[in-house]
CSV table of C-alpha atoms and ligand atoms in Angstrom, one decimal:
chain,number,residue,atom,x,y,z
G,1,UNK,CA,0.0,0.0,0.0
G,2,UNK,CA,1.2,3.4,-0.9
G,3,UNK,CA,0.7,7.0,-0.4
G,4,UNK,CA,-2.1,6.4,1.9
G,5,UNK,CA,-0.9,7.6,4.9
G,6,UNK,CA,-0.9,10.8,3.8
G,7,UNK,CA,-5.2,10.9,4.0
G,8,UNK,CA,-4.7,9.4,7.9
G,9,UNK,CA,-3.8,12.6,9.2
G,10,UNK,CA,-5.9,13.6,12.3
G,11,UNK,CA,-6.1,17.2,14.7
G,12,UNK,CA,-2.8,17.1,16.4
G,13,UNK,CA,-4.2,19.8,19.4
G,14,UNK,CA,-7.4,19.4,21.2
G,15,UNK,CA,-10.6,21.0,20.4
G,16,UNK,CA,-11.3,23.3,23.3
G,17,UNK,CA,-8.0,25.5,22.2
G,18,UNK,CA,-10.4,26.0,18.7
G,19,UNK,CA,-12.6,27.6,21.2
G,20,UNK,CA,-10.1,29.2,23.0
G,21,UNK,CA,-8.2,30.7,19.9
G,22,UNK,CA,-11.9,31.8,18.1
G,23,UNK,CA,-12.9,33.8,21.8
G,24,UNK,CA,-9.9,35.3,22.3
G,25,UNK,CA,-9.6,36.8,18.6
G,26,UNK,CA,-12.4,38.4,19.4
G,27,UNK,CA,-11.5,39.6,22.7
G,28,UNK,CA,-8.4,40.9,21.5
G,29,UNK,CA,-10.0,44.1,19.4
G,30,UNK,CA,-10.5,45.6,22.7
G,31,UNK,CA,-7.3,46.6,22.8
G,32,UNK,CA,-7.9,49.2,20.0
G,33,UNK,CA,-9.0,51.1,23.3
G,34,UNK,CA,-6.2,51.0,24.7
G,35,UNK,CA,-4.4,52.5,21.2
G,36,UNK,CA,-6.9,54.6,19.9
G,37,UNK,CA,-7.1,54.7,16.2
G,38,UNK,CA,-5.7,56.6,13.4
G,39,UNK,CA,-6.7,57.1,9.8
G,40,UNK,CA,-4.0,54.6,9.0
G,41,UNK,CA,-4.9,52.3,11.0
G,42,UNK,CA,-8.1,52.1,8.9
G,43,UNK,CA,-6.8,52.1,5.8
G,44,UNK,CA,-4.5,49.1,7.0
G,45,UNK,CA,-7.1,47.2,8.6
G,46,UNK,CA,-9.5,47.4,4.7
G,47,UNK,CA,-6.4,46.6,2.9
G,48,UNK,CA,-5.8,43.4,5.1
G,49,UNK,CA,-9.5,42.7,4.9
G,50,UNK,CA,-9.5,43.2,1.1
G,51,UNK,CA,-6.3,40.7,0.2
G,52,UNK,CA,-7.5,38.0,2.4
G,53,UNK,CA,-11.2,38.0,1.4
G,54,UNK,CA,-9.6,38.0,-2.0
G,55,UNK,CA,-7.9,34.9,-0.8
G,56,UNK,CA,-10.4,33.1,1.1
G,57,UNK,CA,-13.4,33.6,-1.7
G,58,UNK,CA,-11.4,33.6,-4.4
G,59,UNK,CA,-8.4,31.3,-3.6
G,60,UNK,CA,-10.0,28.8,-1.4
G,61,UNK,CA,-13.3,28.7,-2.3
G,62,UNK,CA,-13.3,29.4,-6.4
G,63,UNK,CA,-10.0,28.0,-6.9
G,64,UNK,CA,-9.4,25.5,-4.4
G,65,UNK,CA,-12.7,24.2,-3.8
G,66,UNK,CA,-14.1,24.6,-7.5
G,67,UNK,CA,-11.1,24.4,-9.5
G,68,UNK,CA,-13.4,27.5,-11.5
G,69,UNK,CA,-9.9,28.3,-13.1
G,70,UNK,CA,-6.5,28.0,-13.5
G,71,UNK,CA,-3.2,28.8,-12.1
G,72,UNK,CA,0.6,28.7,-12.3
G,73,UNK,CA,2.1,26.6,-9.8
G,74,UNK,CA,3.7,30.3,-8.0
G,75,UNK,CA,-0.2,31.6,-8.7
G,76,UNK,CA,-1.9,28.3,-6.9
G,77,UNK,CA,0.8,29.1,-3.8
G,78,UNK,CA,0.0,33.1,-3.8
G,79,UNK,CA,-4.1,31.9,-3.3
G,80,UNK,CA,-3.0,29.6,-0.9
G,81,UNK,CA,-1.3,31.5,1.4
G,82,UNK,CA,-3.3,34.7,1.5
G,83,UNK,CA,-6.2,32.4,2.0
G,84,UNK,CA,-4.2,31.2,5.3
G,85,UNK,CA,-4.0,34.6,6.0
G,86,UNK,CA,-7.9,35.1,6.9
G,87,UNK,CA,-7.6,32.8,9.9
G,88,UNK,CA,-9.9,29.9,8.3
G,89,UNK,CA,-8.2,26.8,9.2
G,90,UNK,CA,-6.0,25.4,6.7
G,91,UNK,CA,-6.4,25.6,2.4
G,92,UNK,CA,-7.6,21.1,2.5
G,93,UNK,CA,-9.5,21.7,5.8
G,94,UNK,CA,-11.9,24.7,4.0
G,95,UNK,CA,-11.9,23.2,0.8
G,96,UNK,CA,-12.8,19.3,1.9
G,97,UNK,CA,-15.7,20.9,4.0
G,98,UNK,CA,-17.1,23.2,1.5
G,99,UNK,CA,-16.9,20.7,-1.3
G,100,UNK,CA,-19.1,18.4,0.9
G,101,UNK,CA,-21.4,21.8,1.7
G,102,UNK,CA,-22.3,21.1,-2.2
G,103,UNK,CA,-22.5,18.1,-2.7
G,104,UNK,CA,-25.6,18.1,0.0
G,105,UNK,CA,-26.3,21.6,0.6
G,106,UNK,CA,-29.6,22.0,3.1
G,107,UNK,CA,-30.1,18.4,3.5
G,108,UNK,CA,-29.4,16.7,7.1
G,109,UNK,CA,-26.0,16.1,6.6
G,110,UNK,CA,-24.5,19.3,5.6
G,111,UNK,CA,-22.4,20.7,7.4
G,112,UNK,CA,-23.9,24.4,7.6
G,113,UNK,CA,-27.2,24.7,7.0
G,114,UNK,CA,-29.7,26.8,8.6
G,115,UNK,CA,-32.5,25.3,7.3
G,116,UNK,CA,-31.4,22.2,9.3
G,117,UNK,CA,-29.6,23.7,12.4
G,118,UNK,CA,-29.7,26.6,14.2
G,119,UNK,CA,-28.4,30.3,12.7
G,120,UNK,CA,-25.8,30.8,14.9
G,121,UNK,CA,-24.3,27.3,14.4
G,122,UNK,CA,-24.6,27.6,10.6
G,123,UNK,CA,-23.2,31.0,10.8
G,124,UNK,CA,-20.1,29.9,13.3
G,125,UNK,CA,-20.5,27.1,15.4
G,126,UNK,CA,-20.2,24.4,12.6
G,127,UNK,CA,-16.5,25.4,12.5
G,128,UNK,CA,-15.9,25.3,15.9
G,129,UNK,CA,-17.6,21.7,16.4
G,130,UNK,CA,-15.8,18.1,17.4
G,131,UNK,CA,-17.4,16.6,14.7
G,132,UNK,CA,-15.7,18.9,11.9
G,133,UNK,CA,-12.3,19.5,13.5
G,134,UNK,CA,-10.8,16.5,11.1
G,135,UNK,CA,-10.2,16.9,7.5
G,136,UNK,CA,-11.5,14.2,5.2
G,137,UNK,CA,-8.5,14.3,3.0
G,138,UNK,CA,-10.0,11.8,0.1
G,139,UNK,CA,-12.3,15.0,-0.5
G,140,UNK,CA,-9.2,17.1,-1.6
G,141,UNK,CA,-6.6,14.1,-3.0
G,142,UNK,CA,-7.0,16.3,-6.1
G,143,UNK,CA,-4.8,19.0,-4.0
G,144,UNK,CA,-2.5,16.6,-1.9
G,145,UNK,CA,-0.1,15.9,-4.7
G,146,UNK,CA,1.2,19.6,-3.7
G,147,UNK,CA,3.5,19.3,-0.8
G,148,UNK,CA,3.6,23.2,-0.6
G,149,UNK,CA,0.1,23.1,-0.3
G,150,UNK,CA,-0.7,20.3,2.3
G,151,UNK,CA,2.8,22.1,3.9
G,152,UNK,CA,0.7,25.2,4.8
G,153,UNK,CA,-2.5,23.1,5.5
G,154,UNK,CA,-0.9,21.8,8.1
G,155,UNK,CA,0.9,24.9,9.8
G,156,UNK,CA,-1.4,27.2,9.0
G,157,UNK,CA,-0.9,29.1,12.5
G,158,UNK,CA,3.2,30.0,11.0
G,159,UNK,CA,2.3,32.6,8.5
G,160,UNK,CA,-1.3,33.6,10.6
G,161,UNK,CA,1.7,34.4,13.4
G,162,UNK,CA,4.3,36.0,10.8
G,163,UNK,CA,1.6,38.3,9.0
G,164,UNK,CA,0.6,39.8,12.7
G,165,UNK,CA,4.3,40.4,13.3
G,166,UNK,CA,4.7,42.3,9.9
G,167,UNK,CA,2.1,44.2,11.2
G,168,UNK,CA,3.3,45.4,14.2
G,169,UNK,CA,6.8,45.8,12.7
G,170,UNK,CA,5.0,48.5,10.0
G,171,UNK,CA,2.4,50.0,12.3
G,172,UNK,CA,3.1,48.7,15.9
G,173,UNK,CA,0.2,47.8,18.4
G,174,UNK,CA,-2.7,50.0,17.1
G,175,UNK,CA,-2.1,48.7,13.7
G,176,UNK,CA,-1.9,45.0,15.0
G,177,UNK,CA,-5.6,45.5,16.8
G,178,UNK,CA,-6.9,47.2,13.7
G,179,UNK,CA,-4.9,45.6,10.4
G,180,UNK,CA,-5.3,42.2,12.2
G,181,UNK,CA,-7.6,41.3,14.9
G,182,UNK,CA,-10.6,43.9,14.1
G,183,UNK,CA,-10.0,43.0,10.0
G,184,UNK,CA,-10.0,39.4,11.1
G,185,UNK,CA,-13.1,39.3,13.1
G,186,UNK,CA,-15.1,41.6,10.1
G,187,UNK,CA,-13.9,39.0,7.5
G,188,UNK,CA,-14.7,35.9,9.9
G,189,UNK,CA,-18.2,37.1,10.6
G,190,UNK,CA,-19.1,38.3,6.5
G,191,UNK,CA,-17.3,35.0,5.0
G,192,UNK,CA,-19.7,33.3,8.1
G,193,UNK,CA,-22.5,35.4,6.6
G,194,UNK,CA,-22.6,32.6,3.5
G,195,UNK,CA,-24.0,30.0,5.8
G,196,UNK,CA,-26.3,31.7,7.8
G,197,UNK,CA,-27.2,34.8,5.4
G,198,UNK,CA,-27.1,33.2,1.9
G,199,UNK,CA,-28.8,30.1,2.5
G,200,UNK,CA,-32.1,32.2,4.4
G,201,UNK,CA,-34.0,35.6,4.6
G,202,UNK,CA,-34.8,38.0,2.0
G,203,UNK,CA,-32.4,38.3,-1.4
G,204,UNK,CA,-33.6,36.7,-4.6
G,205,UNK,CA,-33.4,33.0,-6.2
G,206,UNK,CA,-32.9,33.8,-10.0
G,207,UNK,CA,-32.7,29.7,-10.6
G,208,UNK,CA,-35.0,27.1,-9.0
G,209,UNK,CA,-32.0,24.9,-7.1
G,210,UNK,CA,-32.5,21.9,-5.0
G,211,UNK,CA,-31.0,23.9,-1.6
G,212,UNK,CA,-32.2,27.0,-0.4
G,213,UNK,CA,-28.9,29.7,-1.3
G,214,UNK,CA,-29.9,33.4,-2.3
G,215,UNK,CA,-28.8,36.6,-3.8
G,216,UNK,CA,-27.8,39.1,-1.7
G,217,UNK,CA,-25.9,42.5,-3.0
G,218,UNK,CA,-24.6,43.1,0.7
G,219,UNK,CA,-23.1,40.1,1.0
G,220,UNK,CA,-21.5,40.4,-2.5
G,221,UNK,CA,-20.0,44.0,-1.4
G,222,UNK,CA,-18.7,42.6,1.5
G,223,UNK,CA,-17.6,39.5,-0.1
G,224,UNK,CA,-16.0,40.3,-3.3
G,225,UNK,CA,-19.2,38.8,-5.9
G,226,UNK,CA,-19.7,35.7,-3.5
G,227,UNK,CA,-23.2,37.2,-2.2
G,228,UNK,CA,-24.4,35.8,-5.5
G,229,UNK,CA,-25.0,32.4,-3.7
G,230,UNK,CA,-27.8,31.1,-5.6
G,231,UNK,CA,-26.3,31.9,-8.7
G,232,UNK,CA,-23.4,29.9,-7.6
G,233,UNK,CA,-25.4,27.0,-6.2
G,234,UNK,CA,-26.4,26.8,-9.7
G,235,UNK,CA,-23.5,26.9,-11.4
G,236,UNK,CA,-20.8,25.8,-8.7
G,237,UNK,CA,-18.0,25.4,-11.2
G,238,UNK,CA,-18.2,28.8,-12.6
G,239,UNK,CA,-14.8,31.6,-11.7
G,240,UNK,CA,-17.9,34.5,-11.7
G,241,UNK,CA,-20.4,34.5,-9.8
G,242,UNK,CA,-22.4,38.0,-10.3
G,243,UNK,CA,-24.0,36.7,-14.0
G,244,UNK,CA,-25.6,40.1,-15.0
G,245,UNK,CA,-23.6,42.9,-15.4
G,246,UNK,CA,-25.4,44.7,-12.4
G,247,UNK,CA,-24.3,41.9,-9.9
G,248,UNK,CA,-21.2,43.5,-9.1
G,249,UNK,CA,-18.3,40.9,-8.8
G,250,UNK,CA,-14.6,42.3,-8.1
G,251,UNK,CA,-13.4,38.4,-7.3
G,252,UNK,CA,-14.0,38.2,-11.2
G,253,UNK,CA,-12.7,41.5,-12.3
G,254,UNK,CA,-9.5,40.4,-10.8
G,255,UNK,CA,-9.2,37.0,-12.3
G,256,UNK,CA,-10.0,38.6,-15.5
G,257,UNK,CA,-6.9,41.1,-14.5
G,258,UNK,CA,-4.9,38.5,-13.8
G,259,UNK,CA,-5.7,36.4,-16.7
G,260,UNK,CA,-4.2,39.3,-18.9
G,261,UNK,CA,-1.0,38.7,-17.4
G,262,UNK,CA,-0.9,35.2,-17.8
G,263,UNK,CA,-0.9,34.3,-14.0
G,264,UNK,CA,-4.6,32.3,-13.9
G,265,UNK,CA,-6.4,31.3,-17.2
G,266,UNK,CA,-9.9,29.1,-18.4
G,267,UNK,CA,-11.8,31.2,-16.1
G,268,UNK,CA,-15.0,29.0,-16.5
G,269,UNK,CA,-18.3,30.8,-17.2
G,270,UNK,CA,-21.8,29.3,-17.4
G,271,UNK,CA,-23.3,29.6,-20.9
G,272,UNK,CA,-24.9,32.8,-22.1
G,273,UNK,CA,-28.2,30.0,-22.4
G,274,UNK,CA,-28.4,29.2,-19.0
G,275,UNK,CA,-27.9,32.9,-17.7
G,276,UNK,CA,-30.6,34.4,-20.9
G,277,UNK,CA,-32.8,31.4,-20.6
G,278,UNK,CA,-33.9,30.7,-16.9
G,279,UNK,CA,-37.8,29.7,-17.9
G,280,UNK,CA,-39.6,27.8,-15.2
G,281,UNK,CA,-40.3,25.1,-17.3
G,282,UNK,CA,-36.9,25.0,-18.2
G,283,UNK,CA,-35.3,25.5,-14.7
G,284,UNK,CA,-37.8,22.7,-13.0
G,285,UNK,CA,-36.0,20.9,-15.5
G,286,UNK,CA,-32.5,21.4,-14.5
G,287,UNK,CA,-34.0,21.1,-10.4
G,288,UNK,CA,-35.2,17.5,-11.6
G,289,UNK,CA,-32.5,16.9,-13.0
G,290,UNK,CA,-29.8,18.0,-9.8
G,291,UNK,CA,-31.9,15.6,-7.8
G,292,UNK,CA,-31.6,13.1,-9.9
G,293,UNK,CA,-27.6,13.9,-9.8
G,294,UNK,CA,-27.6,13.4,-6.3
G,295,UNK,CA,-29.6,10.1,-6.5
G,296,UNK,CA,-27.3,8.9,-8.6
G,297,UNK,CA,-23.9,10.0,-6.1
G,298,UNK,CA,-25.9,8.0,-3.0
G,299,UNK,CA,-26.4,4.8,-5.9
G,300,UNK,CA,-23.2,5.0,-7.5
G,301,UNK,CA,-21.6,5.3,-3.7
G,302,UNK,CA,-23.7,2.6,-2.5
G,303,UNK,CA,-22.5,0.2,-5.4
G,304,UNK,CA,-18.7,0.8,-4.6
G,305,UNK,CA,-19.8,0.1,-0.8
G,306,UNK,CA,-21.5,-3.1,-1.7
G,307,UNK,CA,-18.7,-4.5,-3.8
G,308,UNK,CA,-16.4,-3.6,-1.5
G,309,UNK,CA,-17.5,-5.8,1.8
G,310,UNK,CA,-14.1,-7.5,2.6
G,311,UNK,CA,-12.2,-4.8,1.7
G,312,UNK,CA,-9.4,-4.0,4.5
G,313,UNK,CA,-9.0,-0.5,6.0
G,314,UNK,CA,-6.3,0.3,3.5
G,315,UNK,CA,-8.2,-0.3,0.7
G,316,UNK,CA,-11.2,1.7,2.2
G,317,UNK,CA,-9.2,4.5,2.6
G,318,UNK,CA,-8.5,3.9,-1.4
G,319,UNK,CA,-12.1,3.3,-2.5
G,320,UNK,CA,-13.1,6.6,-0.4
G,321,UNK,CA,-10.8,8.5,-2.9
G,322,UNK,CA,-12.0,6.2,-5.8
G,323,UNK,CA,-15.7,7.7,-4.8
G,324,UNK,CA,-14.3,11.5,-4.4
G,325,UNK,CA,-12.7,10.9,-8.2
G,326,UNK,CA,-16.0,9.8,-8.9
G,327,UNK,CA,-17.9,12.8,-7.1
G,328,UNK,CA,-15.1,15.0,-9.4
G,329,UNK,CA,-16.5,13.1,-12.8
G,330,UNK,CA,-20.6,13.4,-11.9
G,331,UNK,CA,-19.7,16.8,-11.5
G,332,UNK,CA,-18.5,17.4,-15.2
G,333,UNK,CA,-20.9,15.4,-16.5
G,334,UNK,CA,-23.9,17.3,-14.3
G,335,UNK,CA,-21.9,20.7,-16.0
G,336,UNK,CA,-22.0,18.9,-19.6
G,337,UNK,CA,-25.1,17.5,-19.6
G,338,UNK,CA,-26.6,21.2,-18.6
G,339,UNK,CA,-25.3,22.4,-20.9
G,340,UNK,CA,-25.7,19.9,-23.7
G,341,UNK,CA,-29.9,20.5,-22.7
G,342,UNK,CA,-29.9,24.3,-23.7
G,343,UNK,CA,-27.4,24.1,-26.5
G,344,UNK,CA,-28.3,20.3,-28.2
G,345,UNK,CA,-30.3,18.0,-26.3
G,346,UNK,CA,-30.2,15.4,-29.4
G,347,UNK,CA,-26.5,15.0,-28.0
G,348,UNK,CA,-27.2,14.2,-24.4
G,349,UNK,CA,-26.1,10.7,-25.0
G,350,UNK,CA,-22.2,12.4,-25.7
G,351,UNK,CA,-22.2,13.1,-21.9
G,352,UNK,CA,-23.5,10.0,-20.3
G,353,UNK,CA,-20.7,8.0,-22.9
G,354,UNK,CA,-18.0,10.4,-21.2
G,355,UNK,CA,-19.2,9.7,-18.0
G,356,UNK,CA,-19.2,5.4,-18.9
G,357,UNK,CA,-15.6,6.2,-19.5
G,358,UNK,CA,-14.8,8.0,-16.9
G,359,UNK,CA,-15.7,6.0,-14.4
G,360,UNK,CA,-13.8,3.0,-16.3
G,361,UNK,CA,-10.3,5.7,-16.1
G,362,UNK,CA,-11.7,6.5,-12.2
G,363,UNK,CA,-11.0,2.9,-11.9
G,364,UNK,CA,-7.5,2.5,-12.9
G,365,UNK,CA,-6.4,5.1,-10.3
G,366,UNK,CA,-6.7,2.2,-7.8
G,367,UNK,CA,-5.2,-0.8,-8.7
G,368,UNK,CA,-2.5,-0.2,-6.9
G,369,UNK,CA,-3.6,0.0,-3.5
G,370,UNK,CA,-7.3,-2.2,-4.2
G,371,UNK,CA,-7.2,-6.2,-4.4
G,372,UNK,CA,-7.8,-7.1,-7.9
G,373,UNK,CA,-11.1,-8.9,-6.9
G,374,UNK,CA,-12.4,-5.8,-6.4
G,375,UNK,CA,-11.3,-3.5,-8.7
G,376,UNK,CA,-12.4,-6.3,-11.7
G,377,UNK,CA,-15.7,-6.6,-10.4
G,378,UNK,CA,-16.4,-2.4,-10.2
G,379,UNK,CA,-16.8,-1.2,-13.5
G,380,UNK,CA,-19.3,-4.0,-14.6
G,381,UNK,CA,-21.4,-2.9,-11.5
G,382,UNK,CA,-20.8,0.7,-11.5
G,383,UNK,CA,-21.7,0.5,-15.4
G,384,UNK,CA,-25.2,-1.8,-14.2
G,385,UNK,CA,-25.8,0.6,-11.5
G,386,UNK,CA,-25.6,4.2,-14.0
G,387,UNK,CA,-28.1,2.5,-16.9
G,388,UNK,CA,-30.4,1.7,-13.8
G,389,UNK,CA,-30.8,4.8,-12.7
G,390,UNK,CA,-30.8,6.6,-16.3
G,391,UNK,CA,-34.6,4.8,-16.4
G,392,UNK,CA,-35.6,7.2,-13.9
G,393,UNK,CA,-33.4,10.4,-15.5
G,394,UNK,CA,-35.4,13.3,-16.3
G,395,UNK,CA,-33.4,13.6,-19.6
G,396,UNK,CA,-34.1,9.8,-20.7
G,397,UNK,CA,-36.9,10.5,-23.4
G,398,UNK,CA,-33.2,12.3,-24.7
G,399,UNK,CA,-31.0,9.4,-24.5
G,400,UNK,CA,-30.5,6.9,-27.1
G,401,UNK,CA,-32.7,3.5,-26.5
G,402,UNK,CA,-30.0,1.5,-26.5
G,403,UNK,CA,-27.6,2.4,-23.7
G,404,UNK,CA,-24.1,3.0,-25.0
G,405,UNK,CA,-21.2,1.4,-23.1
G,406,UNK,CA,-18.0,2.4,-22.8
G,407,UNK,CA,-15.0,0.5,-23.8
P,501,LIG,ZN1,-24.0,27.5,0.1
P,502,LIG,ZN1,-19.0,27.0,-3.3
């Protein structure tokens, strides 16, 4: 078995110092009282608000999370580490737990939703509970192949420490309880706001989606575009989020700057159909059709599980990143097939044929570390298990009658 120690990783501190660490943050802007406060000292304490929102929303969460573009290698690191900056955990911690958020946004087992817990814990207390303390590393393997990357996961708290030192070696104590503790409790509690604030109350829902996310132009002020939440329920895969050129979204405006210089490129966009074309009948649709996706993730899961029985821990560990690969691949084909339904329906049977092979490729991945009496046996079930539930696909009048197999 190889390589799979890396996904075993656990908290190495316990969870009251989470507690501890979040309280005192906040306790700490008091001393601003103590320092007063000049006009620099709020022009440093927006400036460090501004470059680490920019690297939470868009580094972790667009890049990271979505892969919505992408990035040179010094680009991907420059994300990474101003994201660190905000104080959110580490880069695989945020990214595992919001690519879950997604994958079951407002049912019982997300992680933040205020339709099913409480405001408060969906705005903060989801981060600060047991339960979420551990990252499920077979969520990000995508991003564990960067040791730079799982390098600053993991010591998050070194720059965190280094950034507030800068600080105080520039602007000394006031600028450390404005440029750092009172920036970092305003960006905590408006990147916070997403949970609680963009998934109730008020805003708009331009698409019909199967979780409860709104549009909200405060929180896309304060958030750099990502107050467009229903928007990007819709389309989670897209780099912008604001889709009309009234929903103001400076996240994108800097991508696109950046994408002149060479630094971050395929910024993926929805298609002009999707954003032109949101009919009801057309949008009950697409909602059929998401639920149907996310049938298909609990069948295709459940498949792997059954055909797996015997399997030892090792190779659990293996088939949890074989169903994370798998997650990555119904998400294309959920992207493709949209799309393929407002441009060419009559080609709908293109993405399901991609996503036969995929799954096949998916497969490969695990030989090494899966006994070949299960990874022989998966394909033909996880093949069985996809034309099963394609009878019950709100696209199926679309499909070809004869189900196409992959080689
Ligand atoms: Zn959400
Ligand atoms: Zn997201």
């Amino acid at each position: 078995m190889s390589g799979l120690a890396q996904f075993k990783k656990a908290p190495t501190y316990p969870n009251y110092l989470d507690y501890i660490g979040y309280s005192a943050i906040h306790v700490a802007c008091l001393g601003a009282i103590w320092t007063g406060v000049t006009v620099t000292d709020i022009i440093v304490c927006a400036a460090s608000y501004f470059v680490r929102m920019f690297g939470v929303m868009v580094g972790f969460h667009r890049y990271f999370s979505h892969r919505s573009f992408k990035a040179t290698r010094g680009t991907q690191f420059a994300l990474a580490l101003l994201g660190t900056l905000g104080v959110q955990k580490g880069v695989l911690w945020w990214a595992a737990h919001h690519r879950f958020h997604h994958r079951y946004s407002d049912t019982e087992v997300d992680v933040h939703s205020p339709m099913q817990r409480s405001f408060l814990y969906s705005h903060c207390g989801w981060q600060l509970d047991k339960k979420n303390r551990g990252t499920d590393y077979t969520r990000v393997a995508d991003l564990m192949k960067y040791p730079e990357i799982v390098w600053l996961n993991d010591w998050d708290l070194i720059p965190q420490a280094l950034y507030a030192g800068v600080i105080f070696v520039f602007f000394g104590w006031s600028g450390v309880f404005w440029g750092f503790f009172i920036s970092t409790i305003l960006l905590w509690h408006a990147i916070h706001g997403i949970g609680s604030f963009g998934h109730r109350f008020g805003g708009y829902r331009r698409f019909i989606t199967t979780d409860n996310s709104r549009n909200k132009w405060f929180l896309a002020i304060l958030l750099l575009g990502e107050g467009w939440h229903n928007n990007h329920h819709f389309y989670p895969s897209s780099a912008r989020q604001g889709f009309v050129w009234w929903e103001i979204d400076i996240g994108y405006y800097i991508l696109k700057v950046l994408s002149w210089f060479g630094l971050v490129w395929d910024l993926r966009v929805p298609p002009e159909e999707l954003i032109s074309n949101p009919e009801p009948s057309v949008q009950s649709t697409m909602k059929r059709f998401a639920a149907w996706v996310q049938g298909l993730r609990k069948s295709l899961h459940r498949s792997v599980d059954e055909n797996a029985k015997d399997a030892t821990d090792d190779e659990k560990l293996a088939l949890n990143i074989f169903k994370q690969g798998l997650e990555a691949r119904i998400d294309a084909f959920d992207a493709d097939a949209t799309n393929l339904m407002l441009k060419d329906p009559g080609r709908l049977g293109d993405a399901e044929l991609r996503l036969r092979s995929a799954m096949v490729e998916e497969t490969q991945h695990i030989k090494e570390n899966v006994s070949a009496s299960i990874t022989a046996a998966l394909p033909e079930a996880l093949q069985r298990e996809l034309s099963r539930s394609l009878t019950t696909c709100p696209f199926r009048h679309l499909l070809p009658k004869e189900a196409p197999h992959a080689a």
